[in-house]
Structures are given as C-alpha cells and as structure tokens.
PDB file of C-alpha atoms in Angstrom:
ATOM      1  CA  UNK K   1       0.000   0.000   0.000  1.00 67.00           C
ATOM      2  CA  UNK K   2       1.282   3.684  -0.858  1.00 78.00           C
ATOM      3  CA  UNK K   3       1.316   6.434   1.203  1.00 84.00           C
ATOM      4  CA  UNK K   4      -1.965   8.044   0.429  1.00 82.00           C
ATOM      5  CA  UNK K   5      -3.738   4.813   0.889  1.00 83.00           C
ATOM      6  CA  UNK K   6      -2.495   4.600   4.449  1.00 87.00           C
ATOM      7  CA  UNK K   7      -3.869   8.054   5.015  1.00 89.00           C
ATOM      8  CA  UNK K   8      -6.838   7.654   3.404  1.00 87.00           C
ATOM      9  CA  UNK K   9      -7.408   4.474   5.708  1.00 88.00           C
ATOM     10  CA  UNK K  10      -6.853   5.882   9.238  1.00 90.00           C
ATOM     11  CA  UNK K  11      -8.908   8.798   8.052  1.00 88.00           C
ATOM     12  CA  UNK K  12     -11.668   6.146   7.486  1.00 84.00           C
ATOM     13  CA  UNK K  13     -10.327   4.296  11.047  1.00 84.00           C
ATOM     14  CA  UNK K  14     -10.587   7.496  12.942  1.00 85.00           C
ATOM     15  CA  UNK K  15     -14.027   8.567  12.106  1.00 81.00           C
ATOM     16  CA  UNK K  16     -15.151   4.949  11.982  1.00 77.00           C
ATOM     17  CA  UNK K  17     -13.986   4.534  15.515  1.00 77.00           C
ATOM     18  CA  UNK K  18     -14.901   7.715  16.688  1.00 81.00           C
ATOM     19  CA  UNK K  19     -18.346   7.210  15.842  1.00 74.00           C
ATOM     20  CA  UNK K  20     -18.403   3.907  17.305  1.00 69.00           C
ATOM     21  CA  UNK K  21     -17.726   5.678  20.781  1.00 71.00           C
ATOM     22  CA  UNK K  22     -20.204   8.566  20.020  1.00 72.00           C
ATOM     23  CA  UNK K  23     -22.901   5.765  19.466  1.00 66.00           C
ATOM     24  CA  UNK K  24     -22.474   2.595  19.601  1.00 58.00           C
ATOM     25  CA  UNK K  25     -22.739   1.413  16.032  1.00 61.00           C
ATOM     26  CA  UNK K  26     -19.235  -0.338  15.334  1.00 56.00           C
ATOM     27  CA  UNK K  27     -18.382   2.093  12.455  1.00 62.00           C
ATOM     28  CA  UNK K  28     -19.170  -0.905   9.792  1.00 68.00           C
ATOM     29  CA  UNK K  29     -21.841   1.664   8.840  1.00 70.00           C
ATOM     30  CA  UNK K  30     -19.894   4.617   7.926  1.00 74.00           C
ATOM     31  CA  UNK K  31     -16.676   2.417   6.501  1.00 83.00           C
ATOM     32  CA  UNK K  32     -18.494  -0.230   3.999  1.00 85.00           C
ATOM     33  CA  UNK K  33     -19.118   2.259   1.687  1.00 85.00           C
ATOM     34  CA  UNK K  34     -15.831   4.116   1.795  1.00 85.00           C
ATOM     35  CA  UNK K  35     -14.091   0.528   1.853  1.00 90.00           C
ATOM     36  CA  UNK K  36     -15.966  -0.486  -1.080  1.00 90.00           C
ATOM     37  CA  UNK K  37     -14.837   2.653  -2.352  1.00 88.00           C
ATOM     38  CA  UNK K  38     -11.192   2.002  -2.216  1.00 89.00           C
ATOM     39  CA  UNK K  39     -11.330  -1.829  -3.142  1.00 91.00           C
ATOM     40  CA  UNK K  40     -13.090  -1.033  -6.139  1.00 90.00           C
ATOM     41  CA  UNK K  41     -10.169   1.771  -7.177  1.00 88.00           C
ATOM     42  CA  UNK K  42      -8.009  -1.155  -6.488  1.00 88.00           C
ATOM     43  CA  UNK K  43      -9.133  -3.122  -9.071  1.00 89.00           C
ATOM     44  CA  UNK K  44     -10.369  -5.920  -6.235  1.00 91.00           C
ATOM     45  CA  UNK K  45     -12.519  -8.973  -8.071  1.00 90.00           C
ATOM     46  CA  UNK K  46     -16.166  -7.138  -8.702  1.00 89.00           C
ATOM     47  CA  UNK K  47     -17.636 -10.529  -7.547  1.00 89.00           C
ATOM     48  CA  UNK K  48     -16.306  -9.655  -4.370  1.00 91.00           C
ATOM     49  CA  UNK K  49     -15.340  -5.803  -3.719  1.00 91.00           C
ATOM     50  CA  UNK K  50     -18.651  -5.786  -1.513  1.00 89.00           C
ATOM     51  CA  UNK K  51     -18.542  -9.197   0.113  1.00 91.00           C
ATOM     52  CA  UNK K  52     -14.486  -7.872   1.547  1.00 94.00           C
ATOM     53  CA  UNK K  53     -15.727  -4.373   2.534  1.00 91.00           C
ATOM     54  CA  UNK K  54     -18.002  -6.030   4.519  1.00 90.00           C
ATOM     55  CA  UNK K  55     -15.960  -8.844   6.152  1.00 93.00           C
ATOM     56  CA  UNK K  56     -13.043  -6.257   7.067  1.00 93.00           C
ATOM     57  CA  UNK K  57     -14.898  -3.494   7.794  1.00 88.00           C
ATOM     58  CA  UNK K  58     -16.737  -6.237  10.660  1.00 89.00           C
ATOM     59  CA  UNK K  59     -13.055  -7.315  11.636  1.00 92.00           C
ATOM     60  CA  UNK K  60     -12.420  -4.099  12.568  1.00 88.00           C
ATOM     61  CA  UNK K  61     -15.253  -3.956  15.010  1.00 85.00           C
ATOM     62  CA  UNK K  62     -13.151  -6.443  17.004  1.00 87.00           C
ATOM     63  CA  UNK K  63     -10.702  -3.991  17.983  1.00 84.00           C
ATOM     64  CA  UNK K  64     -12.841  -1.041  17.939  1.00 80.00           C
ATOM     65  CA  UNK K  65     -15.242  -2.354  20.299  1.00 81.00           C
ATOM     66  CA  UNK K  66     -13.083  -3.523  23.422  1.00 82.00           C
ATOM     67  CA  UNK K  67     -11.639   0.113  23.449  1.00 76.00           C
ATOM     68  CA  UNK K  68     -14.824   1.576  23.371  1.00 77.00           C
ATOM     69  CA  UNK K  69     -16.438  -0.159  25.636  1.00 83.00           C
ATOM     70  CA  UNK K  70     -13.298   0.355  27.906  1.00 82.00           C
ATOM     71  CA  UNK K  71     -14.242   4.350  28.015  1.00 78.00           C
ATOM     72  CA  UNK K  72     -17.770   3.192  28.520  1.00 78.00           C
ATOM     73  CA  UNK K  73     -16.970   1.064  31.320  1.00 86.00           C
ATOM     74  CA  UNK K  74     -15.497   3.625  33.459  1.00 83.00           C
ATOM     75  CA  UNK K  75     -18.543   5.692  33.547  1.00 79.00           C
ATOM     76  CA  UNK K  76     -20.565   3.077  34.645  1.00 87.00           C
ATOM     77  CA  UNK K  77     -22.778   3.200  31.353  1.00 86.00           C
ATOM     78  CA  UNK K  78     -23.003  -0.814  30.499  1.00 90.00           C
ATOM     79  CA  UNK K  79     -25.617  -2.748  31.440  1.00 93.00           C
ATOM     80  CA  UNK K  80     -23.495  -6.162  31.392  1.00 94.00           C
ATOM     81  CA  UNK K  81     -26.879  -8.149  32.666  1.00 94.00           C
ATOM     82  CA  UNK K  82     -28.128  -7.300  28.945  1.00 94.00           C
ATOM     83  CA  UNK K  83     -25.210  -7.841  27.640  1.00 94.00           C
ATOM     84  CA  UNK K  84     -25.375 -11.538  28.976  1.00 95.00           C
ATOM     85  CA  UNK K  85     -28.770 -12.190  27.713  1.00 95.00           C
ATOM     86  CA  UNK K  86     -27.975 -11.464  24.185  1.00 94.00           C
ATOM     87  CA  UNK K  87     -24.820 -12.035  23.693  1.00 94.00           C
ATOM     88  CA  UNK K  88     -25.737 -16.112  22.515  1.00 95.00           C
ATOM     89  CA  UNK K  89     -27.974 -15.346  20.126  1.00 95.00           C
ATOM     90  CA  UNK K  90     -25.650 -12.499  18.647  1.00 93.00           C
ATOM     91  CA  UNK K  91     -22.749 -15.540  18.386  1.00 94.00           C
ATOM     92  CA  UNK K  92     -24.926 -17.565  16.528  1.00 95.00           C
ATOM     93  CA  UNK K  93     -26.453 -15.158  14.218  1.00 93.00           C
ATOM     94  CA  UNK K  94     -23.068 -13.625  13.492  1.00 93.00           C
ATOM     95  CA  UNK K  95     -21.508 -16.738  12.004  1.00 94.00           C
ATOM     96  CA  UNK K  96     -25.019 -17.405   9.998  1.00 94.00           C
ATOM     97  CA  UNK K  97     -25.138 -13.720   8.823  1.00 90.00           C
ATOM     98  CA  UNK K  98     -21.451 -13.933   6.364  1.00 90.00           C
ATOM     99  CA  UNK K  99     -22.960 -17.151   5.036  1.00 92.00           C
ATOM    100  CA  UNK K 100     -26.285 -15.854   4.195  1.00 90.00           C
ATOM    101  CA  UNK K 101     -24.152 -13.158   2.813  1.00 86.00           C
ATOM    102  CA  UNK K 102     -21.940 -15.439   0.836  1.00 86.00           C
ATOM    103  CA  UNK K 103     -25.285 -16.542  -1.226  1.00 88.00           C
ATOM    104  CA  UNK K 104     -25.962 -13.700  -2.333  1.00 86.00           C
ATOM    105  CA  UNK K 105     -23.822 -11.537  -5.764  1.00 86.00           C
ATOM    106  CA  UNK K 106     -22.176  -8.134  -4.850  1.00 81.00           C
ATOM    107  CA  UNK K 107     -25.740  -6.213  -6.985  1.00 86.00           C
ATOM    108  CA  UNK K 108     -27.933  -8.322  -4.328  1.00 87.00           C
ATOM    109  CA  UNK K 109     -25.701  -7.393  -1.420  1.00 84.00           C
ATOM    110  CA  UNK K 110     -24.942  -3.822  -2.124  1.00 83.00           C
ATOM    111  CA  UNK K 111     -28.530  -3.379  -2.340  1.00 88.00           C
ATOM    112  CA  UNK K 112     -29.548  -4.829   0.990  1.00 84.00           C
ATOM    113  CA  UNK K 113     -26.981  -2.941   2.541  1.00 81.00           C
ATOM    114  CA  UNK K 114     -27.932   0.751   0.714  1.00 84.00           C
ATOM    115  CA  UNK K 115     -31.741  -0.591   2.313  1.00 86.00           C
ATOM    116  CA  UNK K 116     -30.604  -1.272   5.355  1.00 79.00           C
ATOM    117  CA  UNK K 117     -28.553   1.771   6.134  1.00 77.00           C
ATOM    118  CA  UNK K 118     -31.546   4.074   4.845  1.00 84.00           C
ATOM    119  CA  UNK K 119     -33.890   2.010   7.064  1.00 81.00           C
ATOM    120  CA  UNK K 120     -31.165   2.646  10.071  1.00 74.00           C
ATOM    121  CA  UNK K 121     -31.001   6.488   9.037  1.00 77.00           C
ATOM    122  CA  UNK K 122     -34.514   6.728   9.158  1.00 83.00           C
ATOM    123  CA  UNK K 123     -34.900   5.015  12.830  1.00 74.00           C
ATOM    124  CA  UNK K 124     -32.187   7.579  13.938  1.00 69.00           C
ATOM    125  CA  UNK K 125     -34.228  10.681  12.548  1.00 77.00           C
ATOM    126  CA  UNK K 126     -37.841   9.125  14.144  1.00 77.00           C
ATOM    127  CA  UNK K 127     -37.000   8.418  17.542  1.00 65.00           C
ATOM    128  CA  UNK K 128     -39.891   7.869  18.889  1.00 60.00           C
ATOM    129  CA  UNK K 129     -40.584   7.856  22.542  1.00 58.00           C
ATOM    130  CA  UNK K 130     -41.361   4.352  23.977  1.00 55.00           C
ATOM    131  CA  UNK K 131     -44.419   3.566  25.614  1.00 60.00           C
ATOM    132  CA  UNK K 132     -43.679   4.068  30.085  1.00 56.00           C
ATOM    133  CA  UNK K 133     -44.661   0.522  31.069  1.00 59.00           C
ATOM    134  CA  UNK K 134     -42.598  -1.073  28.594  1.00 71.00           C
ATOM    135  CA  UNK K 135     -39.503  -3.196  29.578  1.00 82.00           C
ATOM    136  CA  UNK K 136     -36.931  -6.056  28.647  1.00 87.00           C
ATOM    137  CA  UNK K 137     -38.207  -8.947  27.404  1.00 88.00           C
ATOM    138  CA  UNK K 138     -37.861 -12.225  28.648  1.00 90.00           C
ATOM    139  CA  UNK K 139     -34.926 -14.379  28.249  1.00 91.00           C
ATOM    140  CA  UNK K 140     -36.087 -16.607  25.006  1.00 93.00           C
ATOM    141  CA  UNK K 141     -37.277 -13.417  23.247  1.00 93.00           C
ATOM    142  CA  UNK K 142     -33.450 -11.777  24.098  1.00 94.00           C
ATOM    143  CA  UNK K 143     -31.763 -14.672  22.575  1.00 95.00           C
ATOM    144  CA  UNK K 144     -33.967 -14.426  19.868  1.00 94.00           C
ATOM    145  CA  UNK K 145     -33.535 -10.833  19.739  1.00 92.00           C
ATOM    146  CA  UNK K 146     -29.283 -11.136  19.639  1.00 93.00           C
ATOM    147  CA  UNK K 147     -29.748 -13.662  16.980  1.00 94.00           C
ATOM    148  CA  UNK K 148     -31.282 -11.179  14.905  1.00 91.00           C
ATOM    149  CA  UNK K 149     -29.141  -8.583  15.445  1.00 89.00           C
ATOM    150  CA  UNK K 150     -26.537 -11.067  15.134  1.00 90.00           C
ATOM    151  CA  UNK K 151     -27.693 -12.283  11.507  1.00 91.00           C
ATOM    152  CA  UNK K 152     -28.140  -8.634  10.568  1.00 85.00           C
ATOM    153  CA  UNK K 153     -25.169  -6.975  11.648  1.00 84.00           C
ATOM    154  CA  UNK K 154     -23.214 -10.728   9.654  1.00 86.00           C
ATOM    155  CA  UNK K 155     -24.781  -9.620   6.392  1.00 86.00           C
ATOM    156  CA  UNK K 156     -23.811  -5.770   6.191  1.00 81.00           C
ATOM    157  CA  UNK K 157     -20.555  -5.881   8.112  1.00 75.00           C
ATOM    158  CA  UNK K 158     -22.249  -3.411  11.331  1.00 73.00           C
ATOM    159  CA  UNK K 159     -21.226  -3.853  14.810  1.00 68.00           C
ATOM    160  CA  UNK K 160     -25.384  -4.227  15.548  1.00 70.00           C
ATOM    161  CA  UNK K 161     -25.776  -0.548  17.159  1.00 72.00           C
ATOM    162  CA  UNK K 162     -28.156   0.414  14.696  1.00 70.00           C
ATOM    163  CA  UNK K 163     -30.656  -2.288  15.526  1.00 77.00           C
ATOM    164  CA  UNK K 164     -29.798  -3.020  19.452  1.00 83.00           C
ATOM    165  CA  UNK K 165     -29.936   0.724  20.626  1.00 79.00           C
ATOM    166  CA  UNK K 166     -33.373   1.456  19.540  1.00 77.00           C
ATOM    167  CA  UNK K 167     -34.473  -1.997  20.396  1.00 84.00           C
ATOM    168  CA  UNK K 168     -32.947  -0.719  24.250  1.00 86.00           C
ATOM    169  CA  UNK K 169     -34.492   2.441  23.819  1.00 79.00           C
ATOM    170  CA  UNK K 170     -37.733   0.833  23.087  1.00 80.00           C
ATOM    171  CA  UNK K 171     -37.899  -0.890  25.719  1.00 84.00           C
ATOM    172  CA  UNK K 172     -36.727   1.936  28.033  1.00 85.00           C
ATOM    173  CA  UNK K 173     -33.291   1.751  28.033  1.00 86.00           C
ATOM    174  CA  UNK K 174     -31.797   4.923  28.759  1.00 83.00           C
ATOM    175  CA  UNK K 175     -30.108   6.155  25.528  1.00 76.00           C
ATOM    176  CA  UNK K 176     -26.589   6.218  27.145  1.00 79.00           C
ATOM    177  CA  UNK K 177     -27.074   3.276  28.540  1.00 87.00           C
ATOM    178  CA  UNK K 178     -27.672   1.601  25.935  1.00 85.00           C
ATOM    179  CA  UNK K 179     -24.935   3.140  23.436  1.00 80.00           C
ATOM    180  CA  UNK K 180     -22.602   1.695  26.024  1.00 84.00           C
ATOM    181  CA  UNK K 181     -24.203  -1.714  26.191  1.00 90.00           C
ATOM    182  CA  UNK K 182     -24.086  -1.657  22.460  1.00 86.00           C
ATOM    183  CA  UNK K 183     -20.749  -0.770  22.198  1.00 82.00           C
ATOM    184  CA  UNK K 184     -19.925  -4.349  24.216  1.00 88.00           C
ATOM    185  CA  UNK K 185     -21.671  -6.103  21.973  1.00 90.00           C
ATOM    186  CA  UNK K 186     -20.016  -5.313  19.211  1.00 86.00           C
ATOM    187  CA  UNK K 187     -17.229  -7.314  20.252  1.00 89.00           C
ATOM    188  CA  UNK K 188     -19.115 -10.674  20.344  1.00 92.00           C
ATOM    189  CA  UNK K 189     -20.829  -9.715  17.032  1.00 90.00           C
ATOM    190  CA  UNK K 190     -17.469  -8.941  15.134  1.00 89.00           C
ATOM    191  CA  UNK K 191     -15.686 -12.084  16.791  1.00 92.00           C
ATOM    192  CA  UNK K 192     -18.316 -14.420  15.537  1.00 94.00           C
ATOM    193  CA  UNK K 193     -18.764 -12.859  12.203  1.00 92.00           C
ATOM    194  CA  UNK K 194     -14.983 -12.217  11.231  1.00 94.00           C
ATOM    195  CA  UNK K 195     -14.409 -16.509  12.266  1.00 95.00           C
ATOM    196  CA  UNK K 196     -17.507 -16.909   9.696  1.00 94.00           C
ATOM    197  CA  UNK K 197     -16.264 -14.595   7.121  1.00 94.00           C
ATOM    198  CA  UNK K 198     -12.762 -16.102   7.184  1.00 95.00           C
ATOM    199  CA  UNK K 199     -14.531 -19.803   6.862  1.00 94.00           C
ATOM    200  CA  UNK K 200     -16.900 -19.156   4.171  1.00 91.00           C
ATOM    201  CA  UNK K 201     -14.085 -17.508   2.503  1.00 92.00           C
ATOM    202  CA  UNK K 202     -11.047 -19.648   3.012  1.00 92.00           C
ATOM    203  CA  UNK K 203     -11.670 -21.285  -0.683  1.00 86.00           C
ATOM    204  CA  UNK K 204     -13.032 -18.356  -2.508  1.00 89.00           C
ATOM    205  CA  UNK K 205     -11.568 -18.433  -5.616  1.00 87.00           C
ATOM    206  CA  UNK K 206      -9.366 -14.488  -7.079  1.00 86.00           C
ATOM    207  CA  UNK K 207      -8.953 -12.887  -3.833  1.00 92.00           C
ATOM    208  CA  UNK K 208      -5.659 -10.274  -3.505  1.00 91.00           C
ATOM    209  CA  UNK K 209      -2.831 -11.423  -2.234  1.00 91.00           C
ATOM    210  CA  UNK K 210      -2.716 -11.114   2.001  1.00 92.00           C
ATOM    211  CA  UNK K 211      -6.482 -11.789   2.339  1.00 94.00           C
ATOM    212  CA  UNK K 212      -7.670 -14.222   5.416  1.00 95.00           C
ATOM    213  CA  UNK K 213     -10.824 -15.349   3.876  1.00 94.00           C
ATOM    214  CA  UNK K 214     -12.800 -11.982   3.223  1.00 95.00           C
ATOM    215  CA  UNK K 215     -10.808  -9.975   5.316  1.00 95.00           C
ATOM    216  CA  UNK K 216      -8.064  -7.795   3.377  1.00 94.00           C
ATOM    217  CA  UNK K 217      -5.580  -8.176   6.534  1.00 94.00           C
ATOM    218  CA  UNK K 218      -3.211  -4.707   5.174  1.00 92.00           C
ATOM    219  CA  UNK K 219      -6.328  -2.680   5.276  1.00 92.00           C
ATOM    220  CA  UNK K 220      -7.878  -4.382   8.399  1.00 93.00           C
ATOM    221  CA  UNK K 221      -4.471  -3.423  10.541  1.00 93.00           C
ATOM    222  CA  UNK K 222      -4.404   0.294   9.459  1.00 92.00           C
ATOM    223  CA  UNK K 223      -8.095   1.253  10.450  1.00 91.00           C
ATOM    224  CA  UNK K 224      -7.965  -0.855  13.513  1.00 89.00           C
ATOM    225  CA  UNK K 225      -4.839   1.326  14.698  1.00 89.00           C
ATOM    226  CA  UNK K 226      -6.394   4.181  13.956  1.00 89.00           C
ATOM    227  CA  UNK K 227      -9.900   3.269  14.938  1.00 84.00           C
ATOM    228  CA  UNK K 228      -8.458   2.240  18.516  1.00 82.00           C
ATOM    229  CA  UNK K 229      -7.530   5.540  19.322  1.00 85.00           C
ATOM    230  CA  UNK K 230     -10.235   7.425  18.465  1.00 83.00           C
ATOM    231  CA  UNK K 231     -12.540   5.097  20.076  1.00 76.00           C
ATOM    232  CA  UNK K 232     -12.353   6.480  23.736  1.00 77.00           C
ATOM    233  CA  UNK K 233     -12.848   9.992  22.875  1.00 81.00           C
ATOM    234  CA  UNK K 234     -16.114   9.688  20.754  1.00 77.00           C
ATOM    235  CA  UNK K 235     -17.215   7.306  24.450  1.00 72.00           C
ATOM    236  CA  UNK K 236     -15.993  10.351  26.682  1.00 76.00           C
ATOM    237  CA  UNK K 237     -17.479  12.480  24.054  1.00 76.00           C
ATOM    238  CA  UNK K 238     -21.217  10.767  24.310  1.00 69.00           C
ATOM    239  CA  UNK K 239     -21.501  11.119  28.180  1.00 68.00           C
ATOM    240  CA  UNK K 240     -20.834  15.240  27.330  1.00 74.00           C
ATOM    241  CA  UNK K 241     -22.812  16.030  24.287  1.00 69.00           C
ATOM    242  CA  UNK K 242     -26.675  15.950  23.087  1.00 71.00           C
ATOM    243  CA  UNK K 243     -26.596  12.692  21.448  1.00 63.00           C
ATOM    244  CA  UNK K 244     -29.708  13.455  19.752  1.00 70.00           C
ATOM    245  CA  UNK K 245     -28.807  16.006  17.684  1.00 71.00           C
ATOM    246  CA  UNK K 246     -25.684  14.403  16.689  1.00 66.00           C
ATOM    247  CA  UNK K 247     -28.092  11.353  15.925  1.00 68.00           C
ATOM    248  CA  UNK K 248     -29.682  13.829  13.043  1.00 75.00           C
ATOM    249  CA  UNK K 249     -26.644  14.517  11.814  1.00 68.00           C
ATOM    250  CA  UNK K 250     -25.324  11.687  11.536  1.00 68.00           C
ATOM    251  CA  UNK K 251     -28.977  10.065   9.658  1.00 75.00           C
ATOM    252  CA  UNK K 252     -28.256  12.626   7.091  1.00 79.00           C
ATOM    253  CA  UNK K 253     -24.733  10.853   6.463  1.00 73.00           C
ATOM    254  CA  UNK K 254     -26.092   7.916   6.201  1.00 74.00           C
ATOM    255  CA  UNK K 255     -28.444   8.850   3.607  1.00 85.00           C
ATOM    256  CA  UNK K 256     -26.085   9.491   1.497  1.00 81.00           C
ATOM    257  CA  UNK K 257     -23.376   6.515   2.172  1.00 75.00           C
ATOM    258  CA  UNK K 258     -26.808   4.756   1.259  1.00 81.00           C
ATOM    259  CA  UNK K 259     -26.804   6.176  -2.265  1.00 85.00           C
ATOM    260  CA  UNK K 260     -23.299   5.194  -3.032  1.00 80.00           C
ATOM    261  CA  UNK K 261     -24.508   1.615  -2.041  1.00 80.00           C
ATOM    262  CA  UNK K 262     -27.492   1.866  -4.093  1.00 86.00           C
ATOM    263  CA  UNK K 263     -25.565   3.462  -6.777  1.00 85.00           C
ATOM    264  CA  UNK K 264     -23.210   0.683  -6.902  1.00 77.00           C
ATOM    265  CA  UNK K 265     -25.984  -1.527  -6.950  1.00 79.00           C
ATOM    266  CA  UNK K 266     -27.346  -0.326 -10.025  1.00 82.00           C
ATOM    267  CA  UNK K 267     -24.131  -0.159 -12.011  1.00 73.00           C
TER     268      UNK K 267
END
C-alpha cells in the first residue's frame, strides 16, 4: 500500500472509531461504503469488492469495540446483565449472517446494505418515545432478539448498534445506557462474524494477495490502529454532548453513504 492509501485508511479508522464511541454502532456503517470505495479503485474482483468491505470493515469492530467499551466502562454506562442475555444469540447469528451473505452476488448485497442503512437512518431521525410501562423482554425473546441482530449486523458488516440501541431504547433503556451496552456487543458480534467470514471464505476463488478469507488483513491493521484511538474519545465524548442532535446529523450521512450503495448496486 502507498502512502496516500495509508492516510486515506486511518482517516476512514478514525471517524469509523470515533463514531463507534459517540454511538455505539461499530463504524461498519460509515466504513463499507468508503471501503468499497477504495477496493473497487483497487481493481479488487467485482464478484467480491462488496462481500471484503463487509468482512473487514466487521473485523475491525473487534478492535474497535473492546476500546470503546473500555471508556464506557469507566462511567458506569453498560448494562453487562443485557449484555449476557444477548450475547448467545448475537454468536450464533453472526456466524449465519457472512454465510447468508456469501449466497448472495455483490448487486444483491450492495442493495440490501444501501436498504438497510436508509432504514437505520430513518430510525435515527424518528426516535420515537417508547411507551412508560414497557420493559426487557424475557430471556427466550433476548436470545432471539441477539440472533437477529446477530444475523443482521453478519450480512452488512455493522457492529449491531443500529438495531440493538433502539431496540434498548424501546424498551426503556436509557439512551446512554444503551450506546454503552451496544458498544460491548459489538465485540461478540465482530468475533463471531470475522471466524464466519474467514470460513466461508477460506476457498473463494481471485482474492488479492494477504487476504484471510474476506478480510483484506493490510487494510484491516491500518483502520484498527487508527480506529483504537479514536474510540475512547467519541465514548468520553457521548456522556458530554446531546446525542440526539448528533443522531440527526449523523442520519443525514447515512443517507447518502446509502446512495453510493445503491448506486453501486445499479451499475
């Protein structure tokens, strides 16, 4: 990799990871689309540009998470009794999510992923206030609830923020609370899913030299590096800013990393 490449990449780390602190996404949201970006400059196999930006962008979340979730810890702001109750479901939907992936061509998967960050964008603008009485459910309906963020966040390469904090905010969470508890989740999403995507593409067929499966390793260590660092201060950052607002912003982002997806989608 040159020199610009490198920057470019902890650019993409740093507001990946930051963002990850802020609100307890993972990142994978904001760097498929730049990642996808890059591979495609690259020259990367078309068959499988989108397929890589989404298994390293999730094997990023890895490192991202635990120093996150660090920051988090030290204000007290993770519910780990949650984190307990979903965490088996997220391990098993995590490996099943890169092989649902895996079934489906880079048109199909760009697509889902342009629908599902608009859908996430769109949750983040709504809000919504959840009803007083409303809690937690259960522990089967938890398990079943991590496996389907699990699955989710396997296919599109997220750490699972954008579907467990309003899912803890629906049921009452409060919305620090459950950044943070997101934010330790992402580990046991990104461990399961980067195992998966490195099995279900050990034997795929034109990947660039120094892949692991999926995962282009050279680009996985530089955003991780720079991810790690920023990590902390987008956690310190959440407990001292109107997360709300920043939520807004941040939709409108979104929207249009979504139309890059959707773009490459169509061409």
């Amino acid at each position: 990799m040159d020199w610009s490449l490198i920057l470019i990449l902890l650019a993409m780390g740093a507001g990946g990871g930051f963002a990850a602190g802020l609100l307890g996404i993972g990142g994978g949201m904001v760097l498929v689309p730049f990642i996808t970006m890059i591979f495609t400059a690259r020259h990367f196999p078309p068959e499988v540009v989108v397929h890589m930006a989404i298994a390293t962008s999730l094997a990023t979340i890895m490192f991202t998470s635990l120093s996150s979730v660090r920051a988090h810890h030290a204000h007290g702001a993770v519910l780990w009794p949650i984190v307990r109750l979903l965490a088996p479901g997220i391990v098993l939907g995590s490996w099943i999510g890169p092989w649902l992936g895996k079934q489906l061509d880079t048109t199909t998967l760009a697509l889902v992923f342009a629908l599902f960050v608009a859908f996430s964008a769109t949750q983040m603008l709504i809000g919504g206030k959840p009803a007083a009485a409303r809690e937690l459910p259960g522990a089967p309906a938890m398990f079943a609830a991590g496996g389907a963020i699990g699955v989710v966040s396997g296919v599109v390469g997220a750490g699972g923020g954008f579907i467990s904090v309003p899912f803890m905010s629906w049921c009452n969470v409060r919305i620090h609370n459950a950044v943070a508890t997101s934010a330790a989740l992402g580990f046991p999403i990104a461990l399961s899913g980067t195992l998966s995507n490195i099995w279900f593409g050990w034997h795929q067929a034109g990947l660039p030299p120094y892949s692991l499966g999926y995962i282009y390793v050279p680009a996985l260590a530089v955003i991780a590096a720079a991810s790690v660092l920023l990590a902390p201060l987008g956690a310190r950052a959440a407990h001292r800013m109107p997360v709300q607002q920043l939520k807004r912003v941040f939709a409108l982002i979104l929207y249009a990393l979504a139309g890059y997806m959707l773009w490459k989608a169509l061409h």
